[in-house]
CSV table of C-alpha atoms in Angstrom, one decimal:
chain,number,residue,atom,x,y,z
A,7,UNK,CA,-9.6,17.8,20.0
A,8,UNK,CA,-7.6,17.3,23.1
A,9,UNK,CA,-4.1,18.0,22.0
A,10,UNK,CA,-3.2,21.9,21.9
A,11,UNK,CA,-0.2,22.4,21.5
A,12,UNK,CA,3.3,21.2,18.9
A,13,UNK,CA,4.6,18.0,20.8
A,14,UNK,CA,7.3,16.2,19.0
A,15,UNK,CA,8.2,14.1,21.9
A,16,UNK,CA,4.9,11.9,21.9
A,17,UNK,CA,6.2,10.3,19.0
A,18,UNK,CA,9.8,9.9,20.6
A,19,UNK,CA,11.6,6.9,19.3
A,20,UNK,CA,9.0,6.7,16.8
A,21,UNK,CA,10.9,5.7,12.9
A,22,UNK,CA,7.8,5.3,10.6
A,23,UNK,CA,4.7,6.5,10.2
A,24,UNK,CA,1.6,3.8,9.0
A,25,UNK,CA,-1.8,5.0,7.9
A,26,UNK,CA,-5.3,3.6,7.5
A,27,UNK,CA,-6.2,4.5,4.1
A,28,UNK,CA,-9.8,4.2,3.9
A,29,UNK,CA,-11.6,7.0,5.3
A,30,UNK,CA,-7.9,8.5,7.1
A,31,UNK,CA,-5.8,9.3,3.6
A,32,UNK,CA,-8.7,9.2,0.7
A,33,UNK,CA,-13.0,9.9,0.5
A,34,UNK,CA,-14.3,6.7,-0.5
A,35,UNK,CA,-18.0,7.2,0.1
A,36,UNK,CA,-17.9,10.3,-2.3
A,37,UNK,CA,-15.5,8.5,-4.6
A,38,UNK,CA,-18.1,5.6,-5.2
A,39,UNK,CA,-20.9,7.4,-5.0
A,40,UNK,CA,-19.4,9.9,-8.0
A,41,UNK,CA,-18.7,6.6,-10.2
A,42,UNK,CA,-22.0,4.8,-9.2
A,43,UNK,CA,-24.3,7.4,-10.1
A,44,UNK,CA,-23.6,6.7,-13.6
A,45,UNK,CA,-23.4,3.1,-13.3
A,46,UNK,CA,-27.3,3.2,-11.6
A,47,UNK,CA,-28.7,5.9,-14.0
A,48,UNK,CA,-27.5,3.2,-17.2
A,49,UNK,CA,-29.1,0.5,-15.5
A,50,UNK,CA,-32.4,1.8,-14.2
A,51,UNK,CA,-31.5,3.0,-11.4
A,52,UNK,CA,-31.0,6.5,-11.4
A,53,UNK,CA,-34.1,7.2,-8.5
A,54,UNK,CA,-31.1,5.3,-6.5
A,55,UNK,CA,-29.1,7.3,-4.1
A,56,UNK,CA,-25.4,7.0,-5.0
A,57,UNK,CA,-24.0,7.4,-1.0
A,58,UNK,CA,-26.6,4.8,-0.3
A,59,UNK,CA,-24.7,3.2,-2.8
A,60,UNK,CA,-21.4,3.7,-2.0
A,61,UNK,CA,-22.5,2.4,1.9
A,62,UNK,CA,-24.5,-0.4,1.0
A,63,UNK,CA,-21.1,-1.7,-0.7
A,64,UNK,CA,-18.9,-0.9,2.1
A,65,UNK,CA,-21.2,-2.2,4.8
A,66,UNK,CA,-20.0,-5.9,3.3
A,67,UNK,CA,-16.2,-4.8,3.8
A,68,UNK,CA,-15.7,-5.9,7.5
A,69,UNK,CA,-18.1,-9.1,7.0
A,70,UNK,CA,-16.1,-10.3,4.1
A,71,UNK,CA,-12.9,-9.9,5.2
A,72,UNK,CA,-13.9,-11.4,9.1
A,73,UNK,CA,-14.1,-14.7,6.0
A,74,UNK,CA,-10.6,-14.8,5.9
A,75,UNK,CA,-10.0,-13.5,9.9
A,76,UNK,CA,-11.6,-16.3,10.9
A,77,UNK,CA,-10.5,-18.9,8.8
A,78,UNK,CA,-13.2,-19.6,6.8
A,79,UNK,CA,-11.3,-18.6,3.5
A,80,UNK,CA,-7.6,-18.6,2.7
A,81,UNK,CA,-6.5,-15.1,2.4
A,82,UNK,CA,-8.4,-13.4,-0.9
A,83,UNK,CA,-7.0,-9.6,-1.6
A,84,UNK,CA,-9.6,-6.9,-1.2
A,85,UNK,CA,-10.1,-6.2,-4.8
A,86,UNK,CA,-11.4,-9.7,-4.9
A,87,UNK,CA,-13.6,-9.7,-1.9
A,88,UNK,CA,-14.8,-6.2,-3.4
A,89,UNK,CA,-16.1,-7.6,-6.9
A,90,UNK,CA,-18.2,-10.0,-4.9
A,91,UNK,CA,-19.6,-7.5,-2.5
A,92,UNK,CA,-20.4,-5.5,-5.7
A,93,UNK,CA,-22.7,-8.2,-7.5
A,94,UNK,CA,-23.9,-9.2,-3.9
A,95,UNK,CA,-25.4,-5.3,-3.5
A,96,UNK,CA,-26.5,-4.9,-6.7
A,97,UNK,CA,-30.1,-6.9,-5.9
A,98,UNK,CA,-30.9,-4.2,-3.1
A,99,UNK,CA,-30.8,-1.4,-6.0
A,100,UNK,CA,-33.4,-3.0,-8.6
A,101,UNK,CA,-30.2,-4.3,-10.4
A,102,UNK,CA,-29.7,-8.3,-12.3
A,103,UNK,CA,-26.0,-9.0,-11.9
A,104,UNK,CA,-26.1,-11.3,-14.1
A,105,UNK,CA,-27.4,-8.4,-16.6
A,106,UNK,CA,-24.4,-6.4,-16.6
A,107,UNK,CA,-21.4,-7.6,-18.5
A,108,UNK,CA,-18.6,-8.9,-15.9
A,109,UNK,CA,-16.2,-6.2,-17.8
A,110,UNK,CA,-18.8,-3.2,-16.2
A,111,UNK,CA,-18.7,-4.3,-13.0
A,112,UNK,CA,-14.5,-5.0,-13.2
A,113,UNK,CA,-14.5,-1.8,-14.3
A,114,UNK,CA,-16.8,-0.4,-11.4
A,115,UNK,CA,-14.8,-2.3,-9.0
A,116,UNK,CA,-11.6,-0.1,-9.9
A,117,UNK,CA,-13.3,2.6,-8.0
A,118,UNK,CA,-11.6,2.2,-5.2
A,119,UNK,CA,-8.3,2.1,-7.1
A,120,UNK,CA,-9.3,6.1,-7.9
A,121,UNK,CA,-10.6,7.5,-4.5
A,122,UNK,CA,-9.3,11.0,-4.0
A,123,UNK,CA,-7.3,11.8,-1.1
A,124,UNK,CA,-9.0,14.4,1.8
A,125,UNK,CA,-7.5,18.1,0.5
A,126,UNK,CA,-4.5,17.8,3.4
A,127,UNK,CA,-3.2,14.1,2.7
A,128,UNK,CA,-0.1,15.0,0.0
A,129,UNK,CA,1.2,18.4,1.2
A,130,UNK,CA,0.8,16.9,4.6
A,131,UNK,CA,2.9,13.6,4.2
A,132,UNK,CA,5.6,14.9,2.5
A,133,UNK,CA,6.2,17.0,5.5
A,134,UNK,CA,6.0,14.1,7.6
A,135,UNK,CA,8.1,12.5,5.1
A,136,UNK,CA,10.9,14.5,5.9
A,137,UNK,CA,11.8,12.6,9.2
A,138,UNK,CA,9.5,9.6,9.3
A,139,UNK,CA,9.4,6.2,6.8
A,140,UNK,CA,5.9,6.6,5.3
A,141,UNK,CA,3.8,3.9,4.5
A,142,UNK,CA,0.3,2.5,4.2
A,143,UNK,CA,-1.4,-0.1,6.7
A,144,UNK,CA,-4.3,-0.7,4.5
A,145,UNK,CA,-6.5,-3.4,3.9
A,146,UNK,CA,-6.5,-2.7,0.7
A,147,UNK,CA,-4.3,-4.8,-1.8
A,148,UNK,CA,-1.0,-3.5,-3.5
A,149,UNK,CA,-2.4,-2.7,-6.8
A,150,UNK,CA,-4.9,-0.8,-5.4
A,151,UNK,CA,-2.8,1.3,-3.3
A,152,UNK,CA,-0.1,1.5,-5.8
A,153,UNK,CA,-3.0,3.0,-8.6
A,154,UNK,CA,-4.4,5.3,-5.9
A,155,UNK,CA,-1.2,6.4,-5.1
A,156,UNK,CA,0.1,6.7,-8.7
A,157,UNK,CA,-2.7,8.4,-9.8
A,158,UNK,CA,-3.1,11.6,-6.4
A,159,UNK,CA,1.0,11.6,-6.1
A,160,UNK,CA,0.6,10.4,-2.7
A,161,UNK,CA,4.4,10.4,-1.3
A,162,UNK,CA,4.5,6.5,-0.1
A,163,UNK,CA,7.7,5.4,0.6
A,164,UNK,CA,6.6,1.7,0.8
A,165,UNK,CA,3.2,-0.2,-0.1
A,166,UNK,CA,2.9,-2.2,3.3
A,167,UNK,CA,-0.9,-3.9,4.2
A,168,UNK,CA,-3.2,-7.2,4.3
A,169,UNK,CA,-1.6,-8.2,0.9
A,170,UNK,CA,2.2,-7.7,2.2
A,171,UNK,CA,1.3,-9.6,5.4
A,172,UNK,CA,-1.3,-11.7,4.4
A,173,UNK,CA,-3.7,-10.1,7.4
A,174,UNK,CA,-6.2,-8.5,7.9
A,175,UNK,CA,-6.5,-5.5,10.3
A,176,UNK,CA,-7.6,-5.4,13.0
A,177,UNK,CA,-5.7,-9.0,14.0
A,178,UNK,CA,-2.8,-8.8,15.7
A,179,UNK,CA,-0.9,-10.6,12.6
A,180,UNK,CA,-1.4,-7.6,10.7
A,181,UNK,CA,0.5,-4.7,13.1
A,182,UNK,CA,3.1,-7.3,14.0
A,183,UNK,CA,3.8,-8.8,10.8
A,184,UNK,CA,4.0,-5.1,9.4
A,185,UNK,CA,6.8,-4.1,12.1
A,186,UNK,CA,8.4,-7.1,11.3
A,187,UNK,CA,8.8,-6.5,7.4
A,188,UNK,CA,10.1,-3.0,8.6
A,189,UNK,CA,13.1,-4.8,10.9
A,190,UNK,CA,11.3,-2.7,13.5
A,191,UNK,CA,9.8,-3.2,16.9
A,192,UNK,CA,6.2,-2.2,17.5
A,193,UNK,CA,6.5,1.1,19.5
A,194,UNK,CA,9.2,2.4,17.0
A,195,UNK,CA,6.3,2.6,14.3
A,196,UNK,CA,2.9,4.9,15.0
A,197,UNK,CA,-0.5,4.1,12.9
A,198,UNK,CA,-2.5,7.0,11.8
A,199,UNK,CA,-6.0,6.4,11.6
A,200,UNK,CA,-9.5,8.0,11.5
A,201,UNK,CA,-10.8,5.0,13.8
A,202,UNK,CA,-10.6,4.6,17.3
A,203,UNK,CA,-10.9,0.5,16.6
A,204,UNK,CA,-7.6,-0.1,13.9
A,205,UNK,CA,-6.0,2.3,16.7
A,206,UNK,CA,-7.3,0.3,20.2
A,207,UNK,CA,-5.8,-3.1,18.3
A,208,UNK,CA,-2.6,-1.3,17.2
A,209,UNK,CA,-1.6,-0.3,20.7
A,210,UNK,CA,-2.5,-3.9,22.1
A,211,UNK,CA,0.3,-5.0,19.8
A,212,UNK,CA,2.6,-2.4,21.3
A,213,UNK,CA,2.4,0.7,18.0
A,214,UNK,CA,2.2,4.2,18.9
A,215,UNK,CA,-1.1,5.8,18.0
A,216,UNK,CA,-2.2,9.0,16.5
A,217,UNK,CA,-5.6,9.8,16.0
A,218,UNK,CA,-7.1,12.1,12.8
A,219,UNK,CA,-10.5,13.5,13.0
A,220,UNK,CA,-12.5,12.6,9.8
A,221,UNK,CA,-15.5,14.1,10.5
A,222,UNK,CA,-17.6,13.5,7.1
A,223,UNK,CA,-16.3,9.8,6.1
A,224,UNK,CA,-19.6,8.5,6.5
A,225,UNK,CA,-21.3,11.6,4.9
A,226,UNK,CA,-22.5,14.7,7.1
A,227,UNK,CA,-24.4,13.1,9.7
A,228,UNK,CA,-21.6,10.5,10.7
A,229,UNK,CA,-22.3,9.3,14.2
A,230,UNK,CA,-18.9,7.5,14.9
A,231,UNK,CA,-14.7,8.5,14.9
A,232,UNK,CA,-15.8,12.5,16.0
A,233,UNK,CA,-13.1,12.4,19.0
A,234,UNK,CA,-10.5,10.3,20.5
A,235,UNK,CA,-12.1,7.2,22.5
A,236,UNK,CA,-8.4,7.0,24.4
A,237,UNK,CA,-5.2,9.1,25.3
A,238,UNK,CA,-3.9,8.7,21.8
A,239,UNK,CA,-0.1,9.6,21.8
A,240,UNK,CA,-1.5,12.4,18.7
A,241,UNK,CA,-4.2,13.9,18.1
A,242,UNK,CA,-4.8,16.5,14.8
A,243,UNK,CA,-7.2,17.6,13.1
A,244,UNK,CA,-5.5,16.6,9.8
A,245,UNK,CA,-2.3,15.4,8.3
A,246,UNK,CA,-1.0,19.2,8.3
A,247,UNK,CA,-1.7,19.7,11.8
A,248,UNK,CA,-0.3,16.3,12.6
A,249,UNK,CA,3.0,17.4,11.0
A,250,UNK,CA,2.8,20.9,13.0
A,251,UNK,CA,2.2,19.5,16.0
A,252,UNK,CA,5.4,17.0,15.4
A,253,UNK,CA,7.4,20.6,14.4
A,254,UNK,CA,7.2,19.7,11.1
């Protein structure tokens, strides 16, 4: 993994903790593929794969949001641009949209408001609670986080992301804005993610970095994220080696 051993002073200065959400703190692609399968199996579907699923709908994540990056559409929370990746998939799976009720899909689209966190997330942030200002740096709207966190117990101390900022990771607006909100400067906050990419553009705007391997985000035969593409100032295998390694 690169890191060995405990090393509380790579964080040194360091006053809150930010995480990526999806794919770092929670399992969407199992998440949506446990709620899809039913949705495909009462709609004709059920031959369907539900990962494929699940990745078919994320794979219009980055492309819709890139909308609003590049100015093409005023800033539209995720949950939004979610619903309309969901009818836009639903073609590629034998599936009408317009022959499912709008109140189906709304309620499909809440999936991502119930992904589970990865077995180490809760136990491990509240020991990183203990010295650090928690928070997520999510893409995801506030409702969303605030239901997924209601709902695992996940120890936020803030709900900080695209909607707080009105950005859109991975622009710069959306790591500054963020340390701004928090009265902070840059390198006195450190984003945890499961992507070398969020991480790359978080250190161009001057945040600390600490990479978490999540080896089976994109299912068993994930290709991408399986080591650290730079001298991260952490890397752990999970949140509770994250914590150990910051003596925690």
């Amino acid at each position: 993994m690169g890191i060995e051993e405990p090393n509380v002073m790579a964080l040194d200065g360091v006053r809150a903790l930010v995480f990526d959400v999806f794919g770092a703190v929670v399992d969407w692609r199992s998440g949506v593929a446990r709620e899809a399968e039913t949705f495909l199996q009462r709609h004709g579907a059920g031959s369907a794969i539900p990962t494929a699923f699940a990745d078919a709908w994320r794979r219009r994540y980055s492309p819709a949001m890139e909308e609003v990056r590049g100015g093409r559409r005023p800033f539209t929370r995720l949950d939004v641009l979610h619903r309309e990746n969901l009818e836009a998939i639903l073609p590629e799976f034998g599936i009408d949209p317009a022959s499912v009720p709008a109140s189906e899909l709304d309620e499909l689209n809440l999936a991502w408001h119930r992904l589970e966190p990865w077995p180490d997330v809760v136990a491990g942030l509240a020991r990183l609670r203990a010295r650090y200002i928690i928070a997520p740096l999510s893409n995801g709207n506030i409702a969303l986080m605030l239901n997924m966190a209601k709902r695992s117990r996940i120890p936020w101390d803030a709900i900080l992301g695209a909607e707080v900022v009105q950005a859109y990771k991975p622009a710069p607006e959306a790591y500054l804005r963020t340390a701004d909100v928090l009265s902070m400067k840059p390198d006195e906050i450190c984003l945890v993610a499961a992507h070398n990419g969020d991480l790359a553009a978080a250190r161009a705007c001057g945040l600390r970095t600490a990479f978490v391997l999540r080896p089976t985000e994109h299912g068993v035969a994930q290709t991408t994220d399986l080591h650290p593409d730079q001298a991260w100032d952490l890397v752990a295998s999970d949140f509770i080696d994250l914590a150990e390694r910051l003596q925690l």
